PDB file of C-alpha atoms in Angstrom:
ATOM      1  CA  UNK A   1     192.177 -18.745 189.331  1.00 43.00           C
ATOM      2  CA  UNK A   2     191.429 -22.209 191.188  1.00 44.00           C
ATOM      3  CA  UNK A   3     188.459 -23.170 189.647  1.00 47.00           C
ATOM      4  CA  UNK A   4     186.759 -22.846 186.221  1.00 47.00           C
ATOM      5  CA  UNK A   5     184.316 -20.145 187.308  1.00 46.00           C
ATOM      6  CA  UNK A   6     187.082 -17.348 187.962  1.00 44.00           C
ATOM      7  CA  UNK A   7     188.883 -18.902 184.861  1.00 48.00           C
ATOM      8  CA  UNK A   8     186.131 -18.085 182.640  1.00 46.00           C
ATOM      9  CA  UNK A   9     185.282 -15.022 184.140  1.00 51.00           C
ATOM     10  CA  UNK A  10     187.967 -12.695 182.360  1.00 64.00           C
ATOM     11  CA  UNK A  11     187.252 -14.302 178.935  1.00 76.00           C
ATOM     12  CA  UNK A  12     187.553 -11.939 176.153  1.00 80.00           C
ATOM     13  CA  UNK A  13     187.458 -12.156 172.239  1.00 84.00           C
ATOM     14  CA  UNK A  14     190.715 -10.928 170.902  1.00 90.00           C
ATOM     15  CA  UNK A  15     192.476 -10.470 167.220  1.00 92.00           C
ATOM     16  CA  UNK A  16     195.202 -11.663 167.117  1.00 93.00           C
ATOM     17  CA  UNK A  17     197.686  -8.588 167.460  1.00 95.00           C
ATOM     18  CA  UNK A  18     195.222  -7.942 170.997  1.00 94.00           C
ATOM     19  CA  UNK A  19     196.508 -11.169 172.132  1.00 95.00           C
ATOM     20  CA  UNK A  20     200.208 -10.234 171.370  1.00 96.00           C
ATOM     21  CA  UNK A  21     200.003  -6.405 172.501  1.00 96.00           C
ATOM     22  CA  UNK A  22     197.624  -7.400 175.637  1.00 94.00           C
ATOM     23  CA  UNK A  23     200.705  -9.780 176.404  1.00 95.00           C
ATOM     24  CA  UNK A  24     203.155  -7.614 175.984  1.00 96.00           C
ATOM     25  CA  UNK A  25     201.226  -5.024 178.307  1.00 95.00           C
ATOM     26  CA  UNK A  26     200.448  -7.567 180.843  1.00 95.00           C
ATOM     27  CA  UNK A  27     204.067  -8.641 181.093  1.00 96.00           C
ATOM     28  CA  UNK A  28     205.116  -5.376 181.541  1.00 95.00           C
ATOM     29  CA  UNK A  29     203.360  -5.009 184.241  1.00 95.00           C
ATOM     30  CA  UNK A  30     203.379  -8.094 186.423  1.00 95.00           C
ATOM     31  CA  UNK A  31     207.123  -8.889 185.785  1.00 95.00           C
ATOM     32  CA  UNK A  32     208.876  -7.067 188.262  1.00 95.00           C
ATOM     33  CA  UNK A  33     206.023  -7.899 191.272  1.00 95.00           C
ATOM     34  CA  UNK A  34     206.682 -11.226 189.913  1.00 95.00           C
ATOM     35  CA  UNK A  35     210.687 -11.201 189.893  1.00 95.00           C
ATOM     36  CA  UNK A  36     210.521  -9.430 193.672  1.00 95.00           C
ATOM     37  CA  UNK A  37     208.206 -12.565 194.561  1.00 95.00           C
ATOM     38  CA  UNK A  38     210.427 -15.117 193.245  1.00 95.00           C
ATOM     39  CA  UNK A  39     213.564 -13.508 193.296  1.00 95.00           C
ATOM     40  CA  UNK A  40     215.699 -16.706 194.136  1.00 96.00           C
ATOM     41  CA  UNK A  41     213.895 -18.853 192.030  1.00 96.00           C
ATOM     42  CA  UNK A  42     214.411 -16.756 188.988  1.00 96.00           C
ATOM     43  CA  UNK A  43     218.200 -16.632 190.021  1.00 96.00           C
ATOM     44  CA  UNK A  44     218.693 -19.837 190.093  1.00 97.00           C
ATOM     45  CA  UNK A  45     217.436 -20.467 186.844  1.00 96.00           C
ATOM     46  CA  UNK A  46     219.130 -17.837 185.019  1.00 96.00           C
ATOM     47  CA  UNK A  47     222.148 -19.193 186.698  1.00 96.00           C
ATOM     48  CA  UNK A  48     221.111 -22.735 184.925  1.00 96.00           C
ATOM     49  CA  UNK A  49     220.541 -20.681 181.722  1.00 95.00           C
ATOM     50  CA  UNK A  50     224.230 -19.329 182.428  1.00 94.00           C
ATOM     51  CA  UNK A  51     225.685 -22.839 182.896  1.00 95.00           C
ATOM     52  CA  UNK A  52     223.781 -24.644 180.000  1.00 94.00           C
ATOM     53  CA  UNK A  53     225.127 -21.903 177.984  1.00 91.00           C
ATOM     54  CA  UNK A  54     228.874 -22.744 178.512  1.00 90.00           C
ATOM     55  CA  UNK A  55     228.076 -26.643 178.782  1.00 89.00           C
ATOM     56  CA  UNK A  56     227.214 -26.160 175.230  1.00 87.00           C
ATOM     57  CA  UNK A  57     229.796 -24.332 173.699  1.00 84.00           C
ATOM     58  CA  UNK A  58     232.411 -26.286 175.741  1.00 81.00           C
ATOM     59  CA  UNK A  59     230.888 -29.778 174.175  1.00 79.00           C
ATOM     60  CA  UNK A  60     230.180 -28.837 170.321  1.00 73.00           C
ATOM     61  CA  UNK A  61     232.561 -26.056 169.702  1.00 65.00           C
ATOM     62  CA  UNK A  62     232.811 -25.096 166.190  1.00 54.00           C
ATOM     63  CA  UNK A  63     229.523 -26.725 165.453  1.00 50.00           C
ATOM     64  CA  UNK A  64     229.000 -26.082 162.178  1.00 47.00           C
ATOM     65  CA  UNK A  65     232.840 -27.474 161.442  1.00 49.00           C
ATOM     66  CA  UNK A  66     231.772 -31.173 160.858  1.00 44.00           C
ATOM     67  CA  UNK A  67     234.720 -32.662 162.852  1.00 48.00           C
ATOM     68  CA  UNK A  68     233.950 -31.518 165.880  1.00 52.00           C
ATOM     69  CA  UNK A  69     234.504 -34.217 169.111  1.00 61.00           C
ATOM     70  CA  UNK A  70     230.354 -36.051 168.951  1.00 62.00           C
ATOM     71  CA  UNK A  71     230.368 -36.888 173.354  1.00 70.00           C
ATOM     72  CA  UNK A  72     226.529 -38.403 173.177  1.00 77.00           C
ATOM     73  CA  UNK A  73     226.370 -38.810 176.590  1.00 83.00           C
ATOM     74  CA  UNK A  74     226.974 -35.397 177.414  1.00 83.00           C
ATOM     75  CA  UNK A  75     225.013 -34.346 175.099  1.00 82.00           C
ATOM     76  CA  UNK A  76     222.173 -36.183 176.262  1.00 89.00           C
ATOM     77  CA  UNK A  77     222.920 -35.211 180.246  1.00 92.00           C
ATOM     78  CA  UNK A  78     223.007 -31.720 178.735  1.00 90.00           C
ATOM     79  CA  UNK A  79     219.010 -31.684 176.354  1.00 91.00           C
ATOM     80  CA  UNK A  80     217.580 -33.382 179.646  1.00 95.00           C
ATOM     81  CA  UNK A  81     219.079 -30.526 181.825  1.00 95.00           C
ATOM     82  CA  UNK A  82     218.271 -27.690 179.992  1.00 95.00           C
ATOM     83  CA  UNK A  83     214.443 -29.247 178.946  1.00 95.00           C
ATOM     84  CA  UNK A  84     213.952 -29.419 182.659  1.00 96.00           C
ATOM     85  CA  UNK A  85     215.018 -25.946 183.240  1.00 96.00           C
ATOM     86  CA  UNK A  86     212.514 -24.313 180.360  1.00 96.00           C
ATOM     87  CA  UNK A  87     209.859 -26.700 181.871  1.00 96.00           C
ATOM     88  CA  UNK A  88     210.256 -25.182 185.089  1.00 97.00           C
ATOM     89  CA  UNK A  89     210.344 -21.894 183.770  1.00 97.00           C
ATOM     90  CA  UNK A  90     207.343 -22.010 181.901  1.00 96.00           C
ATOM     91  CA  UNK A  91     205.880 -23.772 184.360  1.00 97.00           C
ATOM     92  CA  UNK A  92     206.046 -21.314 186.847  1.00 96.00           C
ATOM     93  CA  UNK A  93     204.418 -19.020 184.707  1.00 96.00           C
ATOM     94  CA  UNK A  94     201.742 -20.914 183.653  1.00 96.00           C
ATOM     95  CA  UNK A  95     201.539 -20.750 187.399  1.00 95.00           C
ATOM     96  CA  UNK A  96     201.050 -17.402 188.127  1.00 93.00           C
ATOM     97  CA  UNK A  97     197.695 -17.428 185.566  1.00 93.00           C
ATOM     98  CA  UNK A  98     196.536 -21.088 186.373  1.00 91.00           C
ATOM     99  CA  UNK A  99     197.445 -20.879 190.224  1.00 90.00           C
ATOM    100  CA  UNK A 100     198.158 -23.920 190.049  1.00 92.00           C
ATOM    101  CA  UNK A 101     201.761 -24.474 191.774  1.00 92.00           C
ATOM    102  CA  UNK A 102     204.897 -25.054 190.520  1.00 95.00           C
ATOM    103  CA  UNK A 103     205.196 -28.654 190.571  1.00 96.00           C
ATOM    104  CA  UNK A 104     201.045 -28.806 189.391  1.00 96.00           C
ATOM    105  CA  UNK A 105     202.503 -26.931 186.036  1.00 97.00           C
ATOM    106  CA  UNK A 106     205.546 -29.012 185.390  1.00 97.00           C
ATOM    107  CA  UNK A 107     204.139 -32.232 186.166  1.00 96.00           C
ATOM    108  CA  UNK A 108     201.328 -31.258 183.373  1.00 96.00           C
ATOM    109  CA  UNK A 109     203.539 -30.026 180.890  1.00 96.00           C
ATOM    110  CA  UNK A 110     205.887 -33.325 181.250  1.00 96.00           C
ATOM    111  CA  UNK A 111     202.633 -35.415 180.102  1.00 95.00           C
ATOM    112  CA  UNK A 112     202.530 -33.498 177.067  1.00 96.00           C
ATOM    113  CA  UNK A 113     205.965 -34.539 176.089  1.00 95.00           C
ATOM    114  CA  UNK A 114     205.207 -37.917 174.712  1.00 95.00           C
ATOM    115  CA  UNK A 115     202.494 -36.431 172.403  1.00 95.00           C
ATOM    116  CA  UNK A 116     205.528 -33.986 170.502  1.00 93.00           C
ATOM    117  CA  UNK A 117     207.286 -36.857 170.997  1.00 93.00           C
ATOM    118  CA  UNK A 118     205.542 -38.600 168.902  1.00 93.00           C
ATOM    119  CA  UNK A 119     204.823 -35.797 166.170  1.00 92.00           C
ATOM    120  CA  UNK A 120     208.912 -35.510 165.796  1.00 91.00           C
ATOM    121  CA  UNK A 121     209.145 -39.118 165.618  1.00 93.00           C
ATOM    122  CA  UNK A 122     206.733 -39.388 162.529  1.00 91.00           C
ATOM    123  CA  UNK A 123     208.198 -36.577 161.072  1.00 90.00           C
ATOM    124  CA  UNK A 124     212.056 -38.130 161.628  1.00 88.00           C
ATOM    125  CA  UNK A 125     210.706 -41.122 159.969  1.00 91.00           C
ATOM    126  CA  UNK A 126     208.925 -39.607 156.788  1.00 88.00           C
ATOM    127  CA  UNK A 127     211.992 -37.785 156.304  1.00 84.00           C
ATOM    128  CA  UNK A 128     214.548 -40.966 156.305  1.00 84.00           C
ATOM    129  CA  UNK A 129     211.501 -42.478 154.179  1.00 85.00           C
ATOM    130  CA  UNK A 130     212.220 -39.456 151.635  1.00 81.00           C
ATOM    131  CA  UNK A 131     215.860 -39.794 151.971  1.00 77.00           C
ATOM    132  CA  UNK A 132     216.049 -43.413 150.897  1.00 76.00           C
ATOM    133  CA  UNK A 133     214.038 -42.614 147.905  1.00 75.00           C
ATOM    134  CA  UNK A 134     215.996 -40.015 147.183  1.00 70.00           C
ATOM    135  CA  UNK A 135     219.212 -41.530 147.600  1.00 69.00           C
ATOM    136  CA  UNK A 136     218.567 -45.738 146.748  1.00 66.00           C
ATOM    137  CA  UNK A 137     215.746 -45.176 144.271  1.00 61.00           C
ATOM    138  CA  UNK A 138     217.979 -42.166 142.243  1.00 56.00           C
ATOM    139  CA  UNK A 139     219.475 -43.780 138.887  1.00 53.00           C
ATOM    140  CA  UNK A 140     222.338 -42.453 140.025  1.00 54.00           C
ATOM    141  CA  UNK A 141     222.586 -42.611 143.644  1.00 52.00           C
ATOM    142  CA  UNK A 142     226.535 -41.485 143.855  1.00 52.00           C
ATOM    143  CA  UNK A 143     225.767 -38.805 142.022  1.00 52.00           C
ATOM    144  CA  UNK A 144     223.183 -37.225 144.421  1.00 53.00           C
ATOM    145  CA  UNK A 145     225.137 -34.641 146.624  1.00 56.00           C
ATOM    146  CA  UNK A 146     224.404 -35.826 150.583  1.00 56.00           C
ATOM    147  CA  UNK A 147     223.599 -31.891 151.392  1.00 56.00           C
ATOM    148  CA  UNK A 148     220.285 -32.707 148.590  1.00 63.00           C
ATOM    149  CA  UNK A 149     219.732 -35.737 151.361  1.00 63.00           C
ATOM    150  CA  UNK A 150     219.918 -33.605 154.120  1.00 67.00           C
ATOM    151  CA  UNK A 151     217.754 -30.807 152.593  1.00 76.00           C
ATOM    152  CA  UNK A 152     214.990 -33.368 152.724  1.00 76.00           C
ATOM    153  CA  UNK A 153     214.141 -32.520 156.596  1.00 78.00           C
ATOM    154  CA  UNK A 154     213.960 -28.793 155.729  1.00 80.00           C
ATOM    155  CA  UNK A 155     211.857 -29.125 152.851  1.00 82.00           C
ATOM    156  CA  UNK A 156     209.368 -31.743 155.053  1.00 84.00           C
ATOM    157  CA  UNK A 157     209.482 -28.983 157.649  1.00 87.00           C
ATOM    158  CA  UNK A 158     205.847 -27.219 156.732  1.00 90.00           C
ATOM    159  CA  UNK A 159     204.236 -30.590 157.317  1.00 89.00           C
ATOM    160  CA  UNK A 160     205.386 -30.563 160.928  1.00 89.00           C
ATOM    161  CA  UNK A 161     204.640 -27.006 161.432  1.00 91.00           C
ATOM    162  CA  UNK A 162     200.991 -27.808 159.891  1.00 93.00           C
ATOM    163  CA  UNK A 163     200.562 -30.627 161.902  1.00 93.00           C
ATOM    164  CA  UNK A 164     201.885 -29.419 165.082  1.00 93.00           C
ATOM    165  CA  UNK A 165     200.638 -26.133 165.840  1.00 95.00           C
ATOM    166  CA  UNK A 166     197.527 -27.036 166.950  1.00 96.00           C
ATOM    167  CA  UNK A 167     198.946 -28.665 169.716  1.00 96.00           C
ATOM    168  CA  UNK A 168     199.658 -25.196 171.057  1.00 96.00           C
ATOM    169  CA  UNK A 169     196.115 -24.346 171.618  1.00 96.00           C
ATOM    170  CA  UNK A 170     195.810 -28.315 173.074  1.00 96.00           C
ATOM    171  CA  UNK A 171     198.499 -28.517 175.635  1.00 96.00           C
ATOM    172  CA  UNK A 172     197.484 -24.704 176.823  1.00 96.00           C
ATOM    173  CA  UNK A 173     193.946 -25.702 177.301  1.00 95.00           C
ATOM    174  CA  UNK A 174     194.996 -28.963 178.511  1.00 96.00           C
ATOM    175  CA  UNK A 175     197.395 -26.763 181.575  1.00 96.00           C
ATOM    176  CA  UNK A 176     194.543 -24.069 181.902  1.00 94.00           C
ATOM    177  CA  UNK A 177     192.074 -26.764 182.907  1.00 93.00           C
ATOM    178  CA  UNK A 178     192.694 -28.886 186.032  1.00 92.00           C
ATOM    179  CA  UNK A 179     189.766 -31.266 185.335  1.00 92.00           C
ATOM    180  CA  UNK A 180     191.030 -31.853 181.321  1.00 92.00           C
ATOM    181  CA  UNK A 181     192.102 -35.530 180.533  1.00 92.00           C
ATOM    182  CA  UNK A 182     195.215 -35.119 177.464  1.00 92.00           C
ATOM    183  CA  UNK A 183     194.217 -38.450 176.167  1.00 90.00           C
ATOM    184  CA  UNK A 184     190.714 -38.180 176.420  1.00 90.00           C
ATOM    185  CA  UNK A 185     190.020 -35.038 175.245  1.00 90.00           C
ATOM    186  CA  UNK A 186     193.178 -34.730 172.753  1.00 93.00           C
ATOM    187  CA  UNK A 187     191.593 -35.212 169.916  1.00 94.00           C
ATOM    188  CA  UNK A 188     188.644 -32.374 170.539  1.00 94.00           C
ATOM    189  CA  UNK A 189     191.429 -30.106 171.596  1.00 95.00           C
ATOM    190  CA  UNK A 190     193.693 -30.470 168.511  1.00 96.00           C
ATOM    191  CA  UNK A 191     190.583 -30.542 165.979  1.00 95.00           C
ATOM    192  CA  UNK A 192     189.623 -27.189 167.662  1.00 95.00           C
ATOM    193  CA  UNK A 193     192.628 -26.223 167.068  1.00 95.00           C
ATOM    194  CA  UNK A 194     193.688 -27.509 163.519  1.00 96.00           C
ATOM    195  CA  UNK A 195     189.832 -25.327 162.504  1.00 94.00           C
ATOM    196  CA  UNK A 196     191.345 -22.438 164.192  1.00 95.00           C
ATOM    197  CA  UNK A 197     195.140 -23.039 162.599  1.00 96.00           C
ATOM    198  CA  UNK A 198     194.932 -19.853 160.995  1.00 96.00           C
ATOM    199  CA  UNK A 199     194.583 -17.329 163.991  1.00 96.00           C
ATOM    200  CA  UNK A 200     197.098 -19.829 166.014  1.00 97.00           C
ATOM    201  CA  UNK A 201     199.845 -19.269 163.564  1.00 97.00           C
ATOM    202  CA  UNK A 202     199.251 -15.238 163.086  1.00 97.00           C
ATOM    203  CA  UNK A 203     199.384 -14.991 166.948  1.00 97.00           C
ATOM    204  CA  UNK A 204     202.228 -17.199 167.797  1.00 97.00           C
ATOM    205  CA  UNK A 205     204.366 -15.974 164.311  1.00 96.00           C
ATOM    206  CA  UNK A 206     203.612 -12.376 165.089  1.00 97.00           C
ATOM    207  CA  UNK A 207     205.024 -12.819 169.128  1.00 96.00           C
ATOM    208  CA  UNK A 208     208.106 -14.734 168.135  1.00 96.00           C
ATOM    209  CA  UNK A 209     208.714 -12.277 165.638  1.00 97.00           C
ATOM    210  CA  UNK A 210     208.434  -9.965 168.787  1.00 96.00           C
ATOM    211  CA  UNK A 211     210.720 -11.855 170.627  1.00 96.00           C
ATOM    212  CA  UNK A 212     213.330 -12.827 167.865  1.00 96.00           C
ATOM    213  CA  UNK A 213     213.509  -8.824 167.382  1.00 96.00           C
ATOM    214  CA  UNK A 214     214.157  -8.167 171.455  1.00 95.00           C
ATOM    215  CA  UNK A 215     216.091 -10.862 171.674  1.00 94.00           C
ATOM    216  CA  UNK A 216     218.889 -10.281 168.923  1.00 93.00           C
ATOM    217  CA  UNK A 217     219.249  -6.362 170.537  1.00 94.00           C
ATOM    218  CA  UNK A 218     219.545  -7.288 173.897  1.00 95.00           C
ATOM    219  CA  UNK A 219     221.211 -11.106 174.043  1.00 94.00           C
ATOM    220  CA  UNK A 220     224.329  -9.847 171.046  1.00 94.00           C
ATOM    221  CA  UNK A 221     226.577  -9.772 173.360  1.00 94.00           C
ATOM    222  CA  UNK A 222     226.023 -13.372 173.679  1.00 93.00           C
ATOM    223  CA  UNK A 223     225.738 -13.869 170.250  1.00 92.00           C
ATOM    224  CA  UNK A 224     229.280 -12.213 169.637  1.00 92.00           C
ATOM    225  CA  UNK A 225     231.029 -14.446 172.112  1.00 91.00           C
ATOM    226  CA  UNK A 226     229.215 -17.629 171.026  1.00 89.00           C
ATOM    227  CA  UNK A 227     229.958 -16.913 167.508  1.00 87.00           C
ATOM    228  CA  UNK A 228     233.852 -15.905 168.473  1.00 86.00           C
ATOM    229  CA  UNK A 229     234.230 -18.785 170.640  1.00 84.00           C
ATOM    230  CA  UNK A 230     232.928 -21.353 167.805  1.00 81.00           C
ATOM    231  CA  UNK A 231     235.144 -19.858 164.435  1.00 81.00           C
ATOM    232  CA  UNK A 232     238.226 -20.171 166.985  1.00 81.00           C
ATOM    233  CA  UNK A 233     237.319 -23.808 167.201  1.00 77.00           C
ATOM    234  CA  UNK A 234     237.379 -24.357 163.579  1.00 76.00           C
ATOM    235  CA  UNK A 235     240.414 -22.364 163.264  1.00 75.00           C
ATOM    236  CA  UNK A 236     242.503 -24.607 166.119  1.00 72.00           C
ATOM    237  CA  UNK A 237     240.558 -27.966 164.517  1.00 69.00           C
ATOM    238  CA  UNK A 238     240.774 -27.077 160.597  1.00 66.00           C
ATOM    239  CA  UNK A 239     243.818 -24.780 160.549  1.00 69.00           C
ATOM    240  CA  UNK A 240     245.868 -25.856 163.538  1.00 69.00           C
ATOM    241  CA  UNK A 241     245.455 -22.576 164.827  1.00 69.00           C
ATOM    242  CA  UNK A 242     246.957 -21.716 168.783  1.00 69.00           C
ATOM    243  CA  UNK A 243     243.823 -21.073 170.867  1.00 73.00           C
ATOM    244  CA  UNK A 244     243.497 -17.201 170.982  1.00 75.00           C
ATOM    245  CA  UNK A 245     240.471 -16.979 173.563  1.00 82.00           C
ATOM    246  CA  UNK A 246     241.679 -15.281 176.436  1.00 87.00           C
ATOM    247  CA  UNK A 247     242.041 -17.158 180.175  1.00 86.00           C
ATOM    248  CA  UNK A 248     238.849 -14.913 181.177  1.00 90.00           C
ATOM    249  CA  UNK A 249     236.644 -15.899 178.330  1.00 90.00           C
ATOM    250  CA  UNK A 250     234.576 -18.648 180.106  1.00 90.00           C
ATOM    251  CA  UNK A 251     233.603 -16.532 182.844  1.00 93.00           C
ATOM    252  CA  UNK A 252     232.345 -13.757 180.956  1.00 94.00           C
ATOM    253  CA  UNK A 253     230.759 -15.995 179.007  1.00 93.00           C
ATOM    254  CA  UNK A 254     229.288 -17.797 181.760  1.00 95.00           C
ATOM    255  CA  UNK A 255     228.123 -14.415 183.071  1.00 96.00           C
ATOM    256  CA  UNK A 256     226.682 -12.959 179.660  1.00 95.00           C
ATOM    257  CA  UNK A 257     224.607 -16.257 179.423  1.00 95.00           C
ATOM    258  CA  UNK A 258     223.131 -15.589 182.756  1.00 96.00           C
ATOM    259  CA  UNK A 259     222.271 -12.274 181.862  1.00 96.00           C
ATOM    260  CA  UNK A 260     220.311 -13.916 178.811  1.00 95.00           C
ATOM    261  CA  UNK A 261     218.891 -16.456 180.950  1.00 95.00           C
ATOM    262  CA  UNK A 262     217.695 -13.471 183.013  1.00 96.00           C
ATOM    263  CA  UNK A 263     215.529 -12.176 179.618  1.00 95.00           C
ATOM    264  CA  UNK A 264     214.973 -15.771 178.918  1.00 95.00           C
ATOM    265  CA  UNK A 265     212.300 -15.845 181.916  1.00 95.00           C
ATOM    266  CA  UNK A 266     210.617 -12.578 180.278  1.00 95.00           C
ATOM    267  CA  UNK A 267     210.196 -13.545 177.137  1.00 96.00           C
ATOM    268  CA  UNK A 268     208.714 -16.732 178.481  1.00 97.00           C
ATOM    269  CA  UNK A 269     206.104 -15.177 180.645  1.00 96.00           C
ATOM    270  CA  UNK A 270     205.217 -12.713 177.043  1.00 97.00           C
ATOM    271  CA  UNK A 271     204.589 -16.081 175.483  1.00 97.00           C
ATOM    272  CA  UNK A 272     202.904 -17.917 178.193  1.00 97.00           C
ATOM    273  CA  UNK A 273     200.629 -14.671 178.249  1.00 96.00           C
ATOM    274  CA  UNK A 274     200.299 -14.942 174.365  1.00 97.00           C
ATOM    275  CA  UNK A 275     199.103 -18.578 174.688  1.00 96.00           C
ATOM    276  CA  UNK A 276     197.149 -18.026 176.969  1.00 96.00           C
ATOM    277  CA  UNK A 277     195.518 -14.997 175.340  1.00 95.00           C
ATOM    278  CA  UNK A 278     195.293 -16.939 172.570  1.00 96.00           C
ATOM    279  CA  UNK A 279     193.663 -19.977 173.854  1.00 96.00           C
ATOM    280  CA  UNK A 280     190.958 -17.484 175.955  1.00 94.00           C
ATOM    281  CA  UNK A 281     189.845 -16.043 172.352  1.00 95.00           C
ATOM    282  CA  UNK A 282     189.412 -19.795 170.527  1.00 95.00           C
ATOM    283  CA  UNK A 283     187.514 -20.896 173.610  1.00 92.00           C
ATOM    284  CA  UNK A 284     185.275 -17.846 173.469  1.00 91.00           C
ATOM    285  CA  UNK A 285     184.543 -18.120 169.696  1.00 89.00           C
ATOM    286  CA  UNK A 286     183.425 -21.897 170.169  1.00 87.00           C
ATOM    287  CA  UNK A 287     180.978 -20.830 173.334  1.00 84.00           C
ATOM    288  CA  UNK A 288     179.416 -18.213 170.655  1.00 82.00           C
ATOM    289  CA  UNK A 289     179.410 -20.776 168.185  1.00 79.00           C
ATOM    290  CA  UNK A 290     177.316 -22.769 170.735  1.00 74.00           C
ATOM    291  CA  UNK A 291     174.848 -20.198 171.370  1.00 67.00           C
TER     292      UNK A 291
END
């Protein structure tokens, strides 16, 4: 689809299980032609998958165990790594709808970075905002329990999600359409999408709940190491504990990460289809409206 004709031409009005179940059915069957196409590609980034995997349990093991080494550096090296590497995955299959190229895709999605940027930074600063009330303005401030403080984000989090998820419907129009301007046409995008915030959030919650369900079946083995590997951190850290991982456990971690990076690339092409389904349906309610 190069051009705007052949984009609009397989518009169709969808509920919002249609654009979940038409996903599903279209991944199924463009997938494999898809993997056989871009075989190497998609190896290499399940391989990245497979290393971000062990990065991160090697840097915050026993993450919930508050004493746990903080190595911000790494940490940082490590978000910027593994951003990249779910930009270029979705980015290559925004590709195969858009036709767009690789590079076309990612260099598209990075622009829309500084927008969620932005939302998280608002939202990071209503919640300190809240905090400080909470904890300077209590008539008791050492009374007041810092895991109340910290609920604070949590309990702010609906105001993000309200706020937000329009942008879904923005940034896919703004990637479906080569001749879009974000910053000029932004606003338009995320009004049409804030009036259509209803059907946005049925489609998207009813696909990750698709997802999460596939997911936790077919990545537990991950799961199980990743949860092994962290409570024999706290153990060693907390308890003094000897290590008890065996020699081998990094590798097979290393490999069962991989293996979820593999369904990592799936799942994102169901979602990118969902999105996309999505944003054909919204765009063909507002030409009717027109009419």
């Amino acid at each position: 689809m190069n051009n705007d004709k052949e984009l609009y031409n397989d518009f169709k009005r969808r509920s919002y299980r249609s654009c979940v179940s038409d996903a599903f059915r279209t991944t199924r069957k463009t997938i494999w032609p898809l993997t056989k196409a871009n075989w190497k590609l998609f190896l290499f980034l399940a391989l990245m998958q497979g290393a971000i995997g062990v990065w991160t349990e090697y840097l915050t093991p026993g993450v919930m165990y508050v004493g746990f080494d903080f190595h911000p550096l790494s940490l940082f090296m490590l978000a910027i790594v593994a951003l990249a590497t779910c930009l270029t995955i979705s980015s290559k299959m925004f590709a195969t709808i858009n036709g767009r190229g690789l590079r076309w895709n990612f260099t598209r999605q990075l622009k829309t970075l500084p927008v969620s940027a932005g939302f998280l930074i608002v939202f990071l600063l209503l919640s300190i905002l809240c905090i400080y009330f909470c904890i300077v303005k209590g008539k008791n401030p050492d009374s007041i329990p810092l895991l109340n403080a910290l609920s604070v984000p949590v309990a702010l989090s609906p105001i993000l999600l309200i706020f937000s998820l329009p942008l879904a419907f923005a940034f896919t129009q703004y990637i479906m359409e080569p001749e879009r301007k974000l910053y000029r046409s932004l606003w338009k995008s995320y009004s049409t999408g804030f009036r259509r915030w209803g059907f946005i959030f049925t489609t998207i919650a009813l696909g990750e709940l698709c997802v999460i369900i596939f997911q936790t079946f077919v990545c537990l083995p991950n799961y199980i190491l990743t949860t092994a590997h962290n409570y024999s951190a706290i153990g060693v850290s907390s308890y003094n504990d000897a290590p008890d991982l065996p020699a081998y456990f990094y590798p097979l971690l290393f490999g069962v990460s991989t293996f979820s990076g593999m369904v990592k690339i799936c799942v994102t092409l169901f979602e990118v289809y969902t999105l996309y389904y999505m944003y054909q349906t919204i765009c063909t309610r507002q030409k009717e409206r027109k009419m």
